[in-house]
Amino acid sequence: MKRVQFNSRYLPYLFLLPQFAIISIFFYWPSMQAITSSFYIEDPFGFGSTFVGADNYTDALTSPEYQRIARFTIGYSLIVTFLALSIGMLLALKADAVIRGKSAYKTLLIVVYAIAPPVAGLIGMMIFDQHIGPFVKLAALFGWEMKVGLNYFDTAFAMVAVAVWNQIPYNFIFILSGLQGIPASIREAAAIDCKSGTRRFWTVILPLLTPTAFFLLVINMTYSLFDTFGVIDVIVKDKAANNPITLVYKVYLDGFRGNDLGSSSAQSVILMLVVLVLTMIQFRFIERRVHYG
C-alpha cells in the first residue's frame, strides 16, 4: 500500500491546525467555561461571582421541576427516535421497491430535510393552529379538541410530530443508501430461501443494515436531545407556562431568560454527561450486534 509522504514532519499537523482551532474555540473553550461557571453564582451583568461548590448541581437534581422535565425528556427522546427511525426505514424499504416514478417519490421524501428546525416548528404551528390548522380540524371530527400551547398533552403531541417529520428524511437518505448497497445476489438468495418479505427483512436485510442503523440511532438520540431546540422554541414560546419542555430548553430558559448562569451551566454539564454515558452504553452493548463487512 502506498503511504502519503510529507516533506516535513510538522506539515500534517499544520493541515490539522484549522480543525483543531475550530474545535477548541467552539467546543472545548465553551465547555470549560460552562464547567467553571457551574460552581459559581454569577451576576448576570458580570459584576462578580460567588463560589458555591456543587450547590448548583444539587439544587438542579433535587428540584421537582427538573425531575419532571427530565422524565419528559427521556420519553420524548425515545418516542422521537423510535418513530423517526421506524418510519424512515419503512419509507426507504418502499422506495427501494418502487420501479416507476422512483426519482420523484424519493425527491418528495428528501425535500423536507432542507427545512431548518425553526422553520419546521413554524410550519408545525400552522398545522396545529387552533383557528386555521388542518390537523386540528381533522382531530375535531373525531371529538379531539386540540389546544396546542394550552394543553400539556396536545403540545407534547405537536412537538413529537414536528420533530419526527423533520428528521425522517435524514434517516430515509441513509437507510436507502444502505439498502442499495446490499448485493443483488444476497437478495435473490433470500427470496429463494424465504417467501415471507417480513421474515427476509428481519433475518437478512436488517442484519446487513445494522452499521447504518447503529449510526442513525446515535444521531437520532442526539437530535432529539439537542437539535429539536428550534422546534420546541417556536411551539412553546410566549405560551402558557405549563407547556412541556426538554432539558436543553430549560438550560436556555434559566440562562438567557432567568439570568441564572450558574444553574444553567450546571444543567448543561449534567446534560453533556448524560449524552456521554448514553453514547458509551450504545457503543458498549448495542454495537456488539452490529455486523460490519
C-alpha positions as a Markdown table, in Angstrom:
| # | Residue | x | y | z |
|---|---|---|---|---|
| 1 | Met | 0.0 | 0.0 | 0.0 |
| 2 | Lys | 1.2 | 3.5 | -0.8 |
| 3 | Arg | 1.7 | 5.8 | 2.1 |
| 4 | Val | 1.4 | 9.6 | 1.8 |
| 5 | Gln | 4.8 | 11.2 | 2.3 |
| 6 | Phe | 5.3 | 14.7 | 3.6 |
| 7 | Asn | 8.4 | 16.8 | 3.2 |
| 8 | Ser | 8.2 | 17.9 | 6.8 |
| 9 | Arg | 7.1 | 16.0 | 9.9 |
| 10 | Tyr | 5.2 | 19.1 | 11.0 |
| 11 | Leu | 3.2 | 19.5 | 7.8 |
| 12 | Pro | 0.4 | 17.0 | 8.7 |
| 13 | Tyr | -0.2 | 18.9 | 12.0 |
| 14 | Leu | -0.3 | 22.2 | 10.0 |
| 15 | Phe | -3.1 | 20.8 | 7.9 |
| 16 | Leu | -5.0 | 19.7 | 11.0 |
| 17 | Leu | -4.5 | 23.0 | 12.8 |
| 18 | Pro | -7.6 | 24.8 | 11.4 |
| 19 | Gln | -9.8 | 21.9 | 12.5 |
| 20 | Phe | -8.2 | 21.8 | 16.0 |
| 21 | Ala | -8.6 | 25.6 | 16.2 |
| 22 | Ile | -12.3 | 25.4 | 15.4 |
| 23 | Ile | -12.9 | 22.6 | 17.9 |
| 24 | Ser | -11.0 | 24.4 | 20.6 |
| 25 | Ile | -12.8 | 27.7 | 20.1 |
| 26 | Phe | -16.3 | 26.5 | 19.6 |
| 27 | Phe | -16.3 | 23.3 | 21.8 |
| 28 | Tyr | -13.5 | 22.9 | 24.3 |
| 29 | Trp | -13.3 | 26.5 | 25.5 |
| 30 | Pro | -17.1 | 26.9 | 25.9 |
| 31 | Ser | -17.2 | 23.6 | 27.7 |
| 32 | Met | -14.5 | 24.6 | 30.1 |
| 33 | Gln | -16.3 | 27.9 | 30.7 |
| 34 | Ala | -19.6 | 26.1 | 31.4 |
| 35 | Ile | -17.9 | 23.7 | 33.9 |
| 36 | Thr | -16.2 | 26.6 | 35.7 |
| 37 | Ser | -19.4 | 28.7 | 35.8 |
| 38 | Ser | -21.4 | 25.7 | 37.2 |
| 39 | Phe | -19.5 | 26.1 | 40.5 |
| 40 | Tyr | -20.4 | 29.8 | 40.9 |
| 41 | Ile | -23.4 | 32.0 | 41.4 |
| 42 | Glu | -22.7 | 34.7 | 38.8 |
| 43 | Asp | -24.0 | 38.2 | 38.5 |
| 44 | Pro | -25.8 | 38.3 | 35.1 |
| 45 | Phe | -24.1 | 41.7 | 34.3 |
| 46 | Gly | -20.6 | 40.5 | 35.1 |
| 47 | Phe | -20.1 | 42.4 | 38.3 |
| 48 | Gly | -18.9 | 39.4 | 40.3 |
| 49 | Ser | -19.4 | 35.8 | 41.2 |
| 50 | Thr | -19.6 | 33.7 | 44.4 |
| 51 | Phe | -18.2 | 30.2 | 44.7 |
| 52 | Val | -20.9 | 27.7 | 45.9 |
| 53 | Gly | -19.3 | 24.4 | 45.1 |
| 54 | Ala | -21.7 | 21.7 | 43.9 |
| 55 | Asp | -24.8 | 23.6 | 45.1 |
| 56 | Asn | -25.9 | 24.3 | 41.6 |
| 57 | Tyr | -25.8 | 20.6 | 40.8 |
| 58 | Thr | -27.6 | 19.6 | 44.0 |
| 59 | Asp | -30.3 | 22.2 | 43.5 |
| 60 | Ala | -30.9 | 21.1 | 39.9 |
| 61 | Leu | -31.0 | 17.3 | 40.6 |
| 62 | Thr | -33.3 | 17.6 | 43.7 |
| 63 | Ser | -35.7 | 20.1 | 42.1 |
| 64 | Pro | -39.1 | 18.5 | 41.4 |
| 65 | Glu | -39.4 | 20.7 | 38.3 |
| 66 | Tyr | -36.1 | 19.5 | 36.9 |
| 67 | Gln | -37.0 | 15.9 | 37.6 |
| 68 | Arg | -40.4 | 16.3 | 35.8 |
| 69 | Ile | -38.7 | 17.9 | 32.8 |
| 70 | Ala | -36.0 | 15.1 | 32.8 |
| 71 | Arg | -38.8 | 12.4 | 32.7 |
| 72 | Phe | -40.5 | 14.1 | 29.9 |
| 73 | Thr | -37.2 | 14.5 | 28.0 |
| 74 | Ile | -36.5 | 10.8 | 28.3 |
| 75 | Gly | -39.9 | 9.8 | 27.0 |
| 76 | Tyr | -39.8 | 12.5 | 24.3 |
| 77 | Ser | -36.3 | 11.3 | 23.1 |
| 78 | Leu | -37.3 | 7.7 | 23.0 |
| 79 | Ile | -40.5 | 8.3 | 21.1 |
| 80 | Val | -38.9 | 10.7 | 18.6 |
| 81 | Thr | -36.0 | 8.3 | 18.0 |
| 82 | Phe | -38.2 | 5.3 | 17.5 |
| 83 | Leu | -40.8 | 6.9 | 15.2 |
| 84 | Ala | -38.2 | 8.8 | 13.1 |
| 85 | Leu | -36.1 | 5.6 | 12.6 |
| 86 | Ser | -39.0 | 3.2 | 12.0 |
| 87 | Ile | -41.0 | 5.5 | 9.6 |
| 88 | Gly | -37.8 | 6.4 | 7.8 |
| 89 | Met | -36.9 | 2.7 | 7.4 |
| 90 | Leu | -40.4 | 1.9 | 6.2 |
| 91 | Leu | -40.4 | 4.6 | 3.6 |
| 92 | Ala | -36.9 | 3.6 | 2.5 |
| 93 | Leu | -38.0 | 0.0 | 2.0 |
| 94 | Lys | -41.0 | 1.1 | 0.0 |
| 95 | Ala | -38.9 | 3.5 | -2.1 |
| 96 | Asp | -36.3 | 0.8 | -2.8 |
| 97 | Ala | -39.1 | -1.4 | -4.2 |
| 98 | Val | -40.6 | 1.3 | -6.4 |
| 99 | Ile | -39.9 | 0.8 | -10.1 |
| 100 | Arg | -41.7 | 3.6 | -11.9 |
| 101 | Gly | -41.5 | 7.2 | -10.7 |
| 102 | Lys | -39.0 | 6.3 | -8.0 |
| 103 | Ser | -37.0 | 9.6 | -8.6 |
| 104 | Ala | -40.0 | 11.8 | -7.9 |
| 105 | Tyr | -41.0 | 9.6 | -5.0 |
| 106 | Lys | -37.6 | 9.9 | -3.4 |
| 107 | Thr | -37.3 | 13.6 | -4.1 |
| 108 | Leu | -40.6 | 14.3 | -2.3 |
| 109 | Leu | -39.4 | 12.4 | 0.8 |
| 110 | Ile | -36.0 | 14.0 | 0.9 |
| 111 | Val | -37.0 | 17.6 | 0.3 |
| 112 | Val | -38.2 | 18.0 | 3.9 |
| 113 | Tyr | -34.5 | 17.7 | 5.0 |
| 114 | Ala | -33.8 | 21.1 | 3.6 |
| 115 | Ile | -36.2 | 22.7 | 6.2 |
| 116 | Ala | -34.4 | 24.0 | 9.3 |
| 117 | Pro | -35.9 | 23.0 | 12.7 |
| 118 | Pro | -37.2 | 26.6 | 13.5 |
| 119 | Val | -38.9 | 26.7 | 10.1 |
| 120 | Ala | -40.3 | 23.2 | 10.7 |
| 121 | Gly | -41.6 | 24.4 | 14.1 |
| 122 | Leu | -43.3 | 27.4 | 12.4 |
| 123 | Ile | -44.9 | 25.1 | 9.8 |
| 124 | Gly | -46.0 | 22.8 | 12.6 |
| 125 | Met | -47.6 | 25.7 | 14.5 |
| 126 | Met | -49.6 | 26.5 | 11.3 |
| 127 | Ile | -50.7 | 22.9 | 11.0 |
| 128 | Phe | -51.7 | 22.7 | 14.7 |
| 129 | Asp | -53.1 | 26.2 | 14.9 |
| 130 | Gln | -56.5 | 26.3 | 16.8 |
| 131 | His | -58.1 | 28.5 | 14.1 |
| 132 | Ile | -56.6 | 27.5 | 10.7 |
| 133 | Gly | -54.7 | 24.3 | 11.5 |
| 134 | Pro | -55.8 | 21.4 | 9.2 |
| 135 | Phe | -54.8 | 18.8 | 11.7 |
| 136 | Val | -56.9 | 20.5 | 14.4 |
| 137 | Lys | -59.9 | 20.4 | 12.1 |
| 138 | Leu | -59.3 | 16.8 | 11.3 |
| 139 | Ala | -59.0 | 15.9 | 15.0 |
| 140 | Ala | -62.2 | 17.8 | 15.8 |
| 141 | Leu | -64.1 | 15.3 | 13.5 |
| 142 | Phe | -63.1 | 12.6 | 16.0 |
| 143 | Gly | -64.0 | 14.6 | 19.1 |
| 144 | Trp | -60.5 | 15.7 | 19.9 |
| 145 | Glu | -60.3 | 19.4 | 20.7 |
| 146 | Met | -56.6 | 20.2 | 20.3 |
| 147 | Lys | -55.2 | 23.2 | 22.2 |
| 148 | Val | -51.5 | 23.4 | 21.3 |
| 149 | Gly | -49.9 | 25.8 | 23.7 |
| 150 | Leu | -52.5 | 25.4 | 26.4 |
| 151 | Asn | -52.9 | 21.7 | 26.9 |
| 152 | Tyr | -49.9 | 19.7 | 28.0 |
| 153 | Phe | -50.6 | 16.6 | 26.1 |
| 154 | Asp | -51.6 | 18.4 | 22.9 |
| 155 | Thr | -48.4 | 20.5 | 23.0 |
| 156 | Ala | -46.3 | 17.4 | 23.5 |
| 157 | Phe | -48.0 | 15.6 | 20.6 |
| 158 | Ala | -47.3 | 18.6 | 18.3 |
| 159 | Met | -43.7 | 18.7 | 19.4 |
| 160 | Val | -43.2 | 15.0 | 18.7 |
| 161 | Ala | -45.0 | 15.1 | 15.4 |
| 162 | Val | -43.0 | 18.1 | 14.1 |
| 163 | Ala | -39.6 | 16.7 | 15.3 |
| 164 | Val | -40.3 | 13.3 | 13.8 |
| 165 | Trp | -41.4 | 14.8 | 10.5 |
| 166 | Asn | -38.3 | 16.9 | 10.3 |
| 167 | Gln | -35.9 | 14.0 | 11.0 |
| 168 | Ile | -37.5 | 11.3 | 8.8 |
| 169 | Pro | -35.8 | 12.5 | 5.5 |
| 170 | Tyr | -32.3 | 12.3 | 7.2 |
| 171 | Asn | -32.9 | 8.7 | 8.2 |
| 172 | Phe | -34.5 | 7.9 | 4.8 |
| 173 | Ile | -31.4 | 9.0 | 2.9 |
| 174 | Phe | -29.0 | 6.8 | 4.9 |
| 175 | Ile | -31.2 | 3.8 | 5.1 |
| 176 | Leu | -32.0 | 3.9 | 1.3 |
| 177 | Ser | -28.3 | 4.2 | 0.6 |
| 178 | Gly | -27.7 | 1.1 | 2.8 |
| 179 | Leu | -30.4 | -0.8 | 1.1 |
| 180 | Gln | -28.9 | 0.0 | -2.3 |
| 181 | Gly | -25.6 | -1.3 | -1.1 |
| 182 | Ile | -26.9 | -4.8 | -0.4 |
| 183 | Pro | -25.8 | -7.1 | -3.3 |
| 184 | Ala | -28.5 | -8.4 | -5.6 |
| 185 | Ser | -27.2 | -11.9 | -5.2 |
| 186 | Ile | -28.0 | -11.9 | -1.5 |
| 187 | Arg | -31.5 | -10.5 | -2.1 |
| 188 | Glu | -32.1 | -13.2 | -4.7 |
| 189 | Ala | -30.8 | -16.0 | -2.4 |
| 190 | Ala | -33.0 | -14.7 | 0.4 |
| 191 | Ala | -36.1 | -14.6 | -1.9 |
| 192 | Ile | -35.5 | -18.2 | -2.8 |
| 193 | Asp | -35.0 | -19.4 | 0.8 |
| 194 | Cys | -37.9 | -17.4 | 2.3 |
| 195 | Lys | -41.1 | -16.2 | 0.6 |
| 196 | Ser | -42.1 | -14.0 | 3.5 |
| 197 | Gly | -40.9 | -10.4 | 3.0 |
| 198 | Thr | -41.2 | -9.7 | 6.7 |
| 199 | Arg | -39.0 | -12.6 | 7.6 |
| 200 | Arg | -36.5 | -11.7 | 5.0 |
| 201 | Phe | -36.3 | -8.2 | 6.4 |
| 202 | Trp | -35.6 | -9.4 | 10.0 |
| 203 | Thr | -33.2 | -12.2 | 9.1 |
| 204 | Val | -31.3 | -10.8 | 6.1 |
| 205 | Ile | -31.9 | -7.1 | 5.3 |
| 206 | Leu | -31.8 | -5.7 | 8.9 |
| 207 | Pro | -28.6 | -7.5 | 9.9 |
| 208 | Leu | -26.9 | -6.1 | 6.8 |
| 209 | Leu | -28.2 | -2.6 | 7.7 |
| 210 | Thr | -27.0 | -2.7 | 11.3 |
| 211 | Pro | -24.0 | -0.4 | 10.7 |
| 212 | Thr | -26.3 | 2.2 | 9.2 |
| 213 | Ala | -29.0 | 1.7 | 11.9 |
| 214 | Phe | -26.5 | 2.0 | 14.7 |
| 215 | Phe | -25.1 | 5.2 | 13.3 |
| 216 | Leu | -28.6 | 6.6 | 12.9 |
| 217 | Leu | -29.5 | 5.5 | 16.5 |
| 218 | Val | -26.7 | 7.6 | 17.9 |
| 219 | Ile | -27.5 | 10.6 | 15.6 |
| 220 | Asn | -31.3 | 10.5 | 16.4 |
| 221 | Met | -30.7 | 10.4 | 20.1 |
| 222 | Thr | -28.5 | 13.4 | 19.8 |
| 223 | Tyr | -31.0 | 15.1 | 17.6 |
| 224 | Ser | -33.9 | 14.5 | 20.0 |
| 225 | Leu | -31.9 | 15.9 | 22.9 |
| 226 | Phe | -30.4 | 18.9 | 21.3 |
| 227 | Asp | -31.4 | 19.7 | 17.7 |
| 228 | Thr | -35.1 | 19.9 | 18.4 |
| 229 | Phe | -34.5 | 23.1 | 20.4 |
| 230 | Gly | -35.7 | 25.2 | 17.4 |
| 231 | Val | -38.9 | 23.2 | 17.1 |
| 232 | Ile | -39.6 | 23.5 | 20.8 |
| 233 | Asp | -38.8 | 27.2 | 21.0 |
| 234 | Val | -41.3 | 28.0 | 18.2 |
| 235 | Ile | -44.1 | 25.9 | 19.6 |
| 236 | Val | -43.9 | 26.9 | 23.3 |
| 237 | Lys | -42.6 | 30.5 | 23.1 |
| 238 | Asp | -44.9 | 33.1 | 24.6 |
| 239 | Lys | -47.4 | 30.4 | 25.5 |
| 240 | Ala | -48.7 | 29.2 | 28.9 |
| 241 | Ala | -46.1 | 28.2 | 31.5 |
| 242 | Asn | -47.4 | 24.6 | 31.9 |
| 243 | Asn | -46.1 | 23.5 | 28.5 |
| 244 | Pro | -43.7 | 20.6 | 28.2 |
| 245 | Ile | -40.1 | 21.4 | 27.6 |
| 246 | Thr | -36.9 | 19.4 | 27.4 |
| 247 | Leu | -33.7 | 19.8 | 29.4 |
| 248 | Val | -31.9 | 21.7 | 26.7 |
| 249 | Tyr | -34.7 | 24.2 | 26.5 |
| 250 | Lys | -34.6 | 24.6 | 30.3 |
| 251 | Val | -30.9 | 25.4 | 30.1 |
| 252 | Tyr | -31.8 | 28.2 | 27.7 |
| 253 | Leu | -34.7 | 29.5 | 29.9 |
| 254 | Asp | -32.7 | 29.6 | 33.1 |
| 255 | Gly | -29.6 | 31.1 | 31.5 |
| 256 | Phe | -30.9 | 33.6 | 29.0 |
| 257 | Arg | -34.3 | 34.5 | 30.4 |
| 258 | Gly | -33.8 | 33.8 | 34.1 |
| 259 | Asn | -30.2 | 35.1 | 34.1 |
| 260 | Asp | -29.2 | 32.2 | 36.4 |
| 261 | Leu | -25.9 | 31.5 | 34.7 |
| 262 | Gly | -24.6 | 29.2 | 37.4 |
| 263 | Ser | -27.6 | 26.9 | 37.4 |
| 264 | Ser | -27.8 | 26.9 | 33.6 |
| 265 | Ser | -24.2 | 25.9 | 33.3 |
| 266 | Ala | -24.6 | 23.1 | 35.8 |
| 267 | Gln | -27.6 | 21.8 | 33.9 |
| 268 | Ser | -25.7 | 21.9 | 30.6 |
| 269 | Val | -22.8 | 19.9 | 32.2 |
| 270 | Ile | -25.3 | 17.3 | 33.5 |
| 271 | Leu | -26.9 | 17.0 | 30.1 |
| 272 | Met | -23.5 | 16.7 | 28.5 |
| 273 | Leu | -22.6 | 13.8 | 30.9 |
| 274 | Val | -25.9 | 12.1 | 30.2 |
| 275 | Val | -25.3 | 12.2 | 26.5 |
| 276 | Leu | -21.7 | 10.9 | 27.0 |
| 277 | Val | -23.0 | 8.0 | 29.1 |
| 278 | Leu | -25.7 | 7.1 | 26.6 |
| 279 | Thr | -23.2 | 7.1 | 23.8 |
| 280 | Met | -20.8 | 4.9 | 25.7 |
| 281 | Ile | -23.7 | 2.5 | 26.5 |
| 282 | Gln | -24.7 | 2.3 | 22.9 |
| 283 | Phe | -21.1 | 1.6 | 21.7 |
| 284 | Arg | -20.5 | -0.9 | 24.6 |
| 285 | Phe | -23.7 | -3.0 | 24.3 |
| 286 | Ile | -25.6 | -2.3 | 21.1 |
| 287 | Glu | -22.5 | -2.2 | 18.8 |
| 288 | Arg | -22.0 | -5.9 | 19.7 |
| 289 | Arg | -24.9 | -6.7 | 17.4 |
| 290 | Val | -23.6 | -4.7 | 14.5 |
| 291 | His | -22.1 | -6.7 | 11.6 |
| 292 | Tyr | -19.5 | -4.8 | 9.6 |
| 293 | Gly | -18.3 | -6.1 | 6.2 |
